[in-house]
mmCIF file of C-alpha atoms in Angstrom:
data_model
loop_
_atom_site.group_PDB
_atom_site.id
_atom_site.type_symbol
_atom_site.label_atom_id
_atom_site.label_comp_id
_atom_site.label_asym_id
_atom_site.label_seq_id
_atom_site.Cartn_x
_atom_site.Cartn_y
_atom_site.Cartn_z
ATOM 1 C CA MET D 14 52.027 182.472 176.352
ATOM 2 C CA ASN D 15 53.389 180.809 173.295
ATOM 3 C CA LEU D 16 53.938 181.647 169.657
ATOM 4 C CA PHE D 17 52.189 179.593 167.003
ATOM 5 C CA ARG D 18 52.415 179.450 163.252
ATOM 6 C CA SER D 19 48.729 180.337 162.908
ATOM 7 C CA LYS D 20 45.452 180.373 164.820
ATOM 8 C CA GLU D 21 44.714 176.949 163.414
ATOM 9 C CA HIS D 22 47.979 175.622 164.827
ATOM 10 C CA ALA D 23 47.132 177.122 168.233
ATOM 11 C CA ARG D 24 43.753 175.370 168.167
ATOM 12 C CA ASN D 25 45.413 172.092 167.157
ATOM 13 C CA TRP D 26 47.974 172.255 169.975
ATOM 14 C CA SER D 27 47.653 169.356 172.428
ATOM 15 C CA GLN D 28 47.213 171.805 175.339
ATOM 16 C CA PHE D 29 44.592 173.983 173.658
ATOM 17 C CA ASP D 30 41.573 174.522 175.884
ATOM 18 C CA ALA D 31 38.338 174.945 173.948
ATOM 19 C CA GLY D 32 37.115 177.493 176.474
ATOM 20 C CA THR D 33 39.979 179.863 175.815
ATOM 21 C CA GLU D 34 39.387 180.971 172.236
ATOM 22 C CA ASP D 35 39.886 184.612 173.273
ATOM 23 C CA GLY D 36 43.374 183.608 174.386
ATOM 24 C CA ILE D 37 44.432 183.580 170.740
ATOM 25 C CA ILE D 38 45.667 186.988 169.613
ATOM 26 C CA SER D 39 47.578 188.236 166.612
ATOM 27 C CA LEU D 40 51.269 189.001 166.761
ATOM 28 C CA GLN D 41 50.457 192.661 166.201
ATOM 29 C CA ASP D 42 48.055 192.710 169.147
ATOM 30 C CA GLY D 43 50.722 191.070 171.282
ATOM 31 C CA ALA D 44 53.180 193.799 170.315
ATOM 32 C CA SER D 45 50.534 196.416 171.127
ATOM 33 C CA ILE D 46 49.978 194.926 174.592
ATOM 34 C CA MET D 47 53.708 195.199 175.233
ATOM 35 C CA SER D 48 53.980 198.807 174.057
ATOM 36 C CA THR D 49 53.013 200.773 177.171
ATOM 37 C CA PRO D 50 55.502 202.258 179.679
ATOM 38 C CA ARG D 51 55.201 199.091 181.785
ATOM 39 C CA HIS D 52 57.301 197.298 179.173
ATOM 40 C CA ARG D 53 58.825 200.208 177.260
ATOM 41 C CA ASP D 54 60.473 201.923 180.218
ATOM 42 C CA ARG D 55 62.073 199.034 182.044
ATOM 43 C CA LEU D 56 65.463 200.741 181.892
ATOM 44 C CA SER D 57 64.162 204.076 183.146
ATOM 45 C CA GLY D 58 65.958 203.762 186.467
ATOM 46 C CA HIS D 59 62.735 204.148 188.441
ATOM 47 C CA TYR D 60 60.807 201.215 187.043
ATOM 48 C CA VAL D 61 59.708 199.618 190.315
ATOM 49 C CA SER D 62 58.641 202.809 192.035
ATOM 50 C CA SER D 63 56.657 203.902 188.976
ATOM 51 C CA ALA D 64 54.782 200.584 188.691
ATOM 52 C CA SER D 65 51.661 201.991 190.323
ATOM 53 C CA GLU D 66 51.504 204.662 187.605
ATOM 54 C CA SER D 67 52.250 202.372 184.665
ATOM 55 C CA ALA D 68 49.897 199.543 185.666
ATOM 56 C CA PRO D 69 46.584 201.367 184.955
ATOM 57 C CA ILE D 70 47.843 202.395 181.501
ATOM 58 C CA TYR D 71 48.825 198.792 180.803
ATOM 59 C CA PHE D 72 45.459 197.417 181.972
ATOM 60 C CA GLU D 73 43.519 199.956 179.937
ATOM 61 C CA ASN D 74 45.558 199.098 176.866
ATOM 62 C CA ILE D 75 44.859 195.387 177.329
ATOM 63 C CA ARG D 76 41.132 196.090 177.505
ATOM 64 C CA LYS D 77 41.345 198.151 174.336
ATOM 65 C CA VAL D 78 43.445 195.649 172.366
ATOM 66 C CA THR D 79 41.310 192.659 173.420
ATOM 67 C CA ASN D 80 37.960 194.432 173.016
ATOM 68 C CA ASN D 81 37.122 194.060 176.717
ATOM 69 C CA SER D 82 37.173 190.276 176.542
ATOM 70 C CA PRO D 83 36.495 188.726 179.989
ATOM 71 C CA PHE D 84 39.432 186.410 179.304
ATOM 72 C CA TRP D 85 41.698 189.454 179.578
ATOM 73 C CA THR D 86 40.141 191.079 182.638
ATOM 74 C CA PRO D 87 42.898 191.921 185.125
ATOM 75 C CA ARG D 88 42.731 190.550 188.634
ATOM 76 C CA THR D 89 42.647 194.102 190.015
ATOM 77 C CA VAL D 90 39.205 194.788 188.547
ATOM 78 C CA MET K 1 59.092 197.754 203.838
ATOM 79 C CA PRO K 2 62.062 197.987 201.463
ATOM 80 C CA ASP K 3 63.077 201.393 200.241
ATOM 81 C CA ALA K 4 61.598 201.889 196.763
ATOM 82 C CA THR K 5 64.726 203.585 195.505
ATOM 83 C CA GLN K 6 66.877 200.562 196.341
ATOM 84 C CA LEU K 7 64.338 198.309 194.620
ATOM 85 C CA ASP K 8 64.714 200.508 191.541
ATOM 86 C CA ARG K 9 68.497 200.266 191.704
ATOM 87 C CA THR K 10 68.504 196.492 192.212
ATOM 88 C CA TYR K 11 66.050 196.022 189.363
ATOM 89 C CA HIS K 12 68.033 198.273 187.058
ATOM 90 C CA TYR K 13 71.344 196.546 187.801
ATOM 91 C CA ILE K 14 69.942 193.078 187.142
ATOM 92 C CA LEU K 15 68.209 194.130 183.938
ATOM 93 C CA GLU K 16 71.197 196.011 182.548
ATOM 94 C CA THR K 17 73.376 192.971 183.313
ATOM 95 C CA PHE K 18 70.924 190.803 181.389
ATOM 96 C CA VAL K 19 70.991 193.200 178.446
ATOM 97 C CA ALA K 20 74.791 193.276 178.395
ATOM 98 C CA CYS K 21 75.560 189.617 179.129
ATOM 99 C CA GLY K 22 72.458 187.563 178.360
ATOM 100 C CA GLN K 23 72.306 186.230 181.913
ATOM 101 C CA ALA K 24 71.408 187.383 185.390
ATOM 102 C CA PRO K 25 73.960 188.246 188.062
ATOM 103 C CA HIS K 26 74.294 186.163 191.211
ATOM 104 C CA TYR K 27 73.294 187.884 194.454
ATOM 105 C CA THR K 28 76.953 188.194 195.416
ATOM 106 C CA GLU K 29 77.412 190.348 192.324
ATOM 107 C CA ILE K 30 74.457 192.449 193.440
ATOM 108 C CA ALA K 31 76.242 192.803 196.766
ATOM 109 C CA SER K 32 79.472 193.892 195.076
ATOM 110 C CA LYS K 33 77.618 196.393 192.918
ATOM 111 C CA PHE K 34 76.147 198.115 195.971
ATOM 112 C CA SER K 35 79.120 197.586 198.294
ATOM 113 C CA VAL K 36 77.200 195.496 200.820
ATOM 114 C CA THR K 37 77.704 192.048 202.328
ATOM 115 C CA PRO K 38 76.621 188.947 200.405
ATOM 116 C CA ASP K 39 73.704 188.441 202.786
ATOM 117 C CA GLU K 40 72.564 192.013 202.194
ATOM 118 C CA GLY K 41 72.857 191.419 198.441
ATOM 119 C CA LYS K 42 70.676 188.350 198.806
ATOM 120 C CA ARG K 43 68.155 190.387 200.785
ATOM 121 C CA MET K 44 68.058 192.979 197.969
ATOM 122 C CA LEU K 45 67.283 190.207 195.499
ATOM 123 C CA LEU K 46 64.601 188.645 197.698
ATOM 124 C CA ASP K 47 62.983 192.048 198.281
ATOM 125 C CA LEU K 48 62.769 192.525 194.522
ATOM 126 C CA THR K 49 61.250 189.113 193.919
ATOM 127 C CA ALA K 50 58.533 190.023 196.451
ATOM 128 C CA ALA K 51 57.647 193.251 194.645
ATOM 129 C CA GLY K 52 54.952 191.736 192.414
ATOM 130 C CA LEU K 53 56.921 191.822 189.160
ATOM 131 C CA PRO K 54 57.296 188.940 186.661
ATOM 132 C CA ILE K 55 60.460 187.771 188.406
ATOM 133 C CA TRP K 56 61.062 184.451 190.123
ATOM 134 C CA LEU K 57 63.841 182.287 191.522
ATOM 135 C CA HIS K 58 64.579 178.673 190.762
ATOM 136 C CA PRO K 59 62.664 176.683 193.421
ATOM 137 C CA ASP K 60 64.550 176.216 196.701
ATOM 138 C CA THR K 61 67.457 178.399 195.603
ATOM 139 C CA ASP K 62 68.510 182.059 195.562
ATOM 140 C CA LEU K 63 69.178 181.885 191.821
ATOM 141 C CA ILE K 64 67.257 184.040 189.373
ATOM 142 C CA ALA K 65 65.296 181.768 187.060
ATOM 143 C CA SER K 66 63.312 184.400 185.213
ATOM 144 C CA PHE K 67 63.391 188.167 185.028
ATOM 145 C CA GLY K 68 60.893 189.534 182.543
ATOM 146 C CA PRO K 69 61.324 189.892 179.647
ATOM 147 C CA PHE K 70 64.303 187.531 179.892
ATOM 148 C CA ASN K 71 64.721 183.984 181.145
ATOM 149 C CA ASN K 72 67.875 182.793 182.849
ATOM 150 C CA LEU K 73 67.121 179.211 181.845
ATOM 151 C CA PRO K 74 66.932 178.423 178.153
ATOM 152 C CA THR K 75 63.460 178.593 176.657
ATOM 153 C CA GLN K 76 62.347 177.965 173.097
ATOM 154 C CA TYR K 77 62.494 181.747 172.514
ATOM 155 C CA ARG K 78 66.003 182.478 171.284
ATOM 156 C CA VAL K 79 66.795 186.163 170.927
ATOM 157 C CA THR K 80 69.548 187.550 168.715
ATOM 158 C CA VAL K 81 70.896 191.108 168.593
ATOM 159 C CA ASP K 82 73.785 192.249 166.366
ATOM 160 C CA GLY K 83 74.308 188.644 165.260
ATOM 161 C CA ALA K 84 74.765 187.375 168.836
ATOM 162 C CA GLN K 85 72.252 184.904 170.275
ATOM 163 C CA LYS K 86 72.826 185.524 173.976
ATOM 164 C CA TRP K 87 69.286 185.863 175.292
ATOM 165 C CA PHE K 88 66.206 183.780 175.958
ATOM 166 C CA ALA K 89 62.778 185.353 176.355
ATOM 167 C CA GLN K 90 60.588 184.543 179.340
ATOM 168 C CA CYS K 91 57.681 183.638 177.032
ATOM 169 C CA GLY K 92 56.223 184.419 173.645
ATOM 170 C CA LEU K 93 54.523 187.587 174.834
ATOM 171 C CA GLU K 94 57.556 188.937 176.676
ATOM 172 C CA SER K 95 59.701 188.214 173.613
ATOM 173 C CA LEU K 96 57.767 191.041 171.945
ATOM 174 C CA ALA K 97 58.921 193.504 174.638
ATOM 175 C CA ILE K 98 62.649 192.864 174.317
ATOM 176 C CA SER K 99 63.273 195.331 171.495
ATOM 177 C CA TRP K 100 62.535 198.204 173.923
ATOM 178 C CA LEU K 101 65.746 197.251 175.730
ATOM 179 C CA PHE K 102 67.897 197.574 172.596
ATOM 180 C CA PRO K 103 66.925 200.983 171.175
ATOM 181 C CA GLY K 104 67.568 201.395 167.471
ATOM 182 C CA LYS K 105 68.577 197.757 167.004
ATOM 183 C CA THR K 106 66.762 194.933 165.268
ATOM 184 C CA VAL K 107 65.909 192.146 167.699
ATOM 185 C CA GLU K 108 65.459 188.717 166.127
ATOM 186 C CA ILE K 109 63.236 186.135 167.827
ATOM 187 C CA ASP K 110 63.384 182.504 166.739
ATOM 188 C CA ALA K 111 61.105 179.854 168.181
ATOM 189 C CA PRO K 112 59.440 176.624 167.110
ATOM 190 C CA CYS K 113 55.672 176.375 166.764
ATOM 191 C CA LEU K 114 54.569 174.089 169.604
ATOM 192 C CA CYS K 115 52.028 172.430 167.322
ATOM 193 C CA CYS K 116 54.071 171.518 164.239
ATOM 194 C CA GLY K 117 57.658 172.249 165.303
ATOM 195 C CA ASP K 118 58.330 174.510 162.327
ATOM 196 C CA MET K 119 60.601 177.442 163.093
ATOM 197 C CA LEU K 120 59.007 180.863 163.425
ATOM 198 C CA HIS K 121 60.854 184.138 163.081
ATOM 199 C CA VAL K 122 60.021 187.659 164.224
ATOM 200 C CA ALA K 123 62.163 190.755 163.782
ATOM 201 C CA MET K 124 61.354 193.864 165.820
ATOM 202 C CA ARG K 125 62.870 197.289 166.271
ATOM 203 C CA ASP K 126 61.742 199.753 168.925
ATOM 204 C CA GLY K 127 58.490 197.872 169.461
ATOM 205 C CA VAL K 128 57.606 197.682 165.770
ATOM 206 C CA ILE K 129 57.349 194.348 163.967
ATOM 207 C CA GLU K 130 59.631 194.534 160.959
ATOM 208 C CA ARG K 131 59.168 190.966 159.766
ATOM 209 C CA GLU K 132 57.306 187.796 160.672
ATOM 210 C CA GLU K 133 57.901 184.472 159.007
ATOM 211 C CA PRO K 134 55.696 182.830 158.037
ATOM 212 C CA ALA K 135 53.002 185.494 157.900
ATOM 213 C CA GLY K 136 50.022 185.096 160.203
ATOM 214 C CA LEU K 137 51.823 184.196 163.446
ATOM 215 C CA CYS K 138 49.778 184.365 166.626
ATOM 216 C CA LEU K 139 50.061 184.009 170.384
ATOM 217 C CA TYR K 140 47.992 181.665 172.489
ATOM 218 C CA PHE K 141 47.278 181.871 176.224
ATOM 219 C CA ASN K 142 45.444 178.956 177.789
ATOM 220 C CA VAL K 143 45.245 180.675 181.187
ATOM 221 C CA PRO K 144 42.950 183.714 181.660
ATOM 222 C CA TYR K 145 44.860 186.884 182.469
ATOM 223 C CA ARG K 146 43.417 187.210 185.979
ATOM 224 C CA LYS K 147 44.925 183.800 186.854
ATOM 225 C CA TRP K 148 48.446 184.377 185.562
ATOM 226 C CA ARG K 149 49.808 185.281 188.984
ATOM 227 C CA ASP K 150 48.524 182.046 190.509
ATOM 228 C CA ASN K 151 51.430 180.329 188.765
ATOM 229 C CA LEU K 152 53.492 182.693 186.624
ATOM 230 C CA PRO K 153 56.027 180.120 185.396
ATOM 231 C CA PHE K 154 53.165 177.952 184.121
ATOM 232 C CA ALA K 155 51.180 180.829 182.647
#
């Protein structure tokens, strides 16, 4: 889960795995993934007990941002 | 089964301490906060780490190593707010969630590219990217999402 200067730099990284091309996402998509209540409402005071409500929204958002890539399929599915 | 309300309170205390100080409290501080014995404070911490959140202890200790979105050990993701670099992000992705914890403030993220070593900079406010330098930054995950929980510190 690391930041890179560009997609080319990610592909040239020594630990890049050729089978994980869908693991490269734009900075904007990363910010979008982290924009649901699961990450936005951490200081709500009821974060843990509301996890079961925020998780489906988070998973659905990941599917949307990553165009349903199998690489991003949650374990719960 | 731990009471969900206490899990909420423990979580909130640790996170607000991170936001204020840049580091996690020890379990004895958790105990003091909730007026319980040190052992009960440790139990509160251990209950929280078992709740399925991106939180883990340093191996073989009762010390918080990571508490998403923050890391209690230095990482390459240095986070600055109001000119103070007190925080480290858990990872590149979690660094993009930190601005939610500082409403109305610009959060600066500085990290080296792991390929070339050049410094990268991102500025965010309330979840919105205000600036990225150089343009075209990206994130890379070499572990599929469904396998992250097999080894969260590695993922």
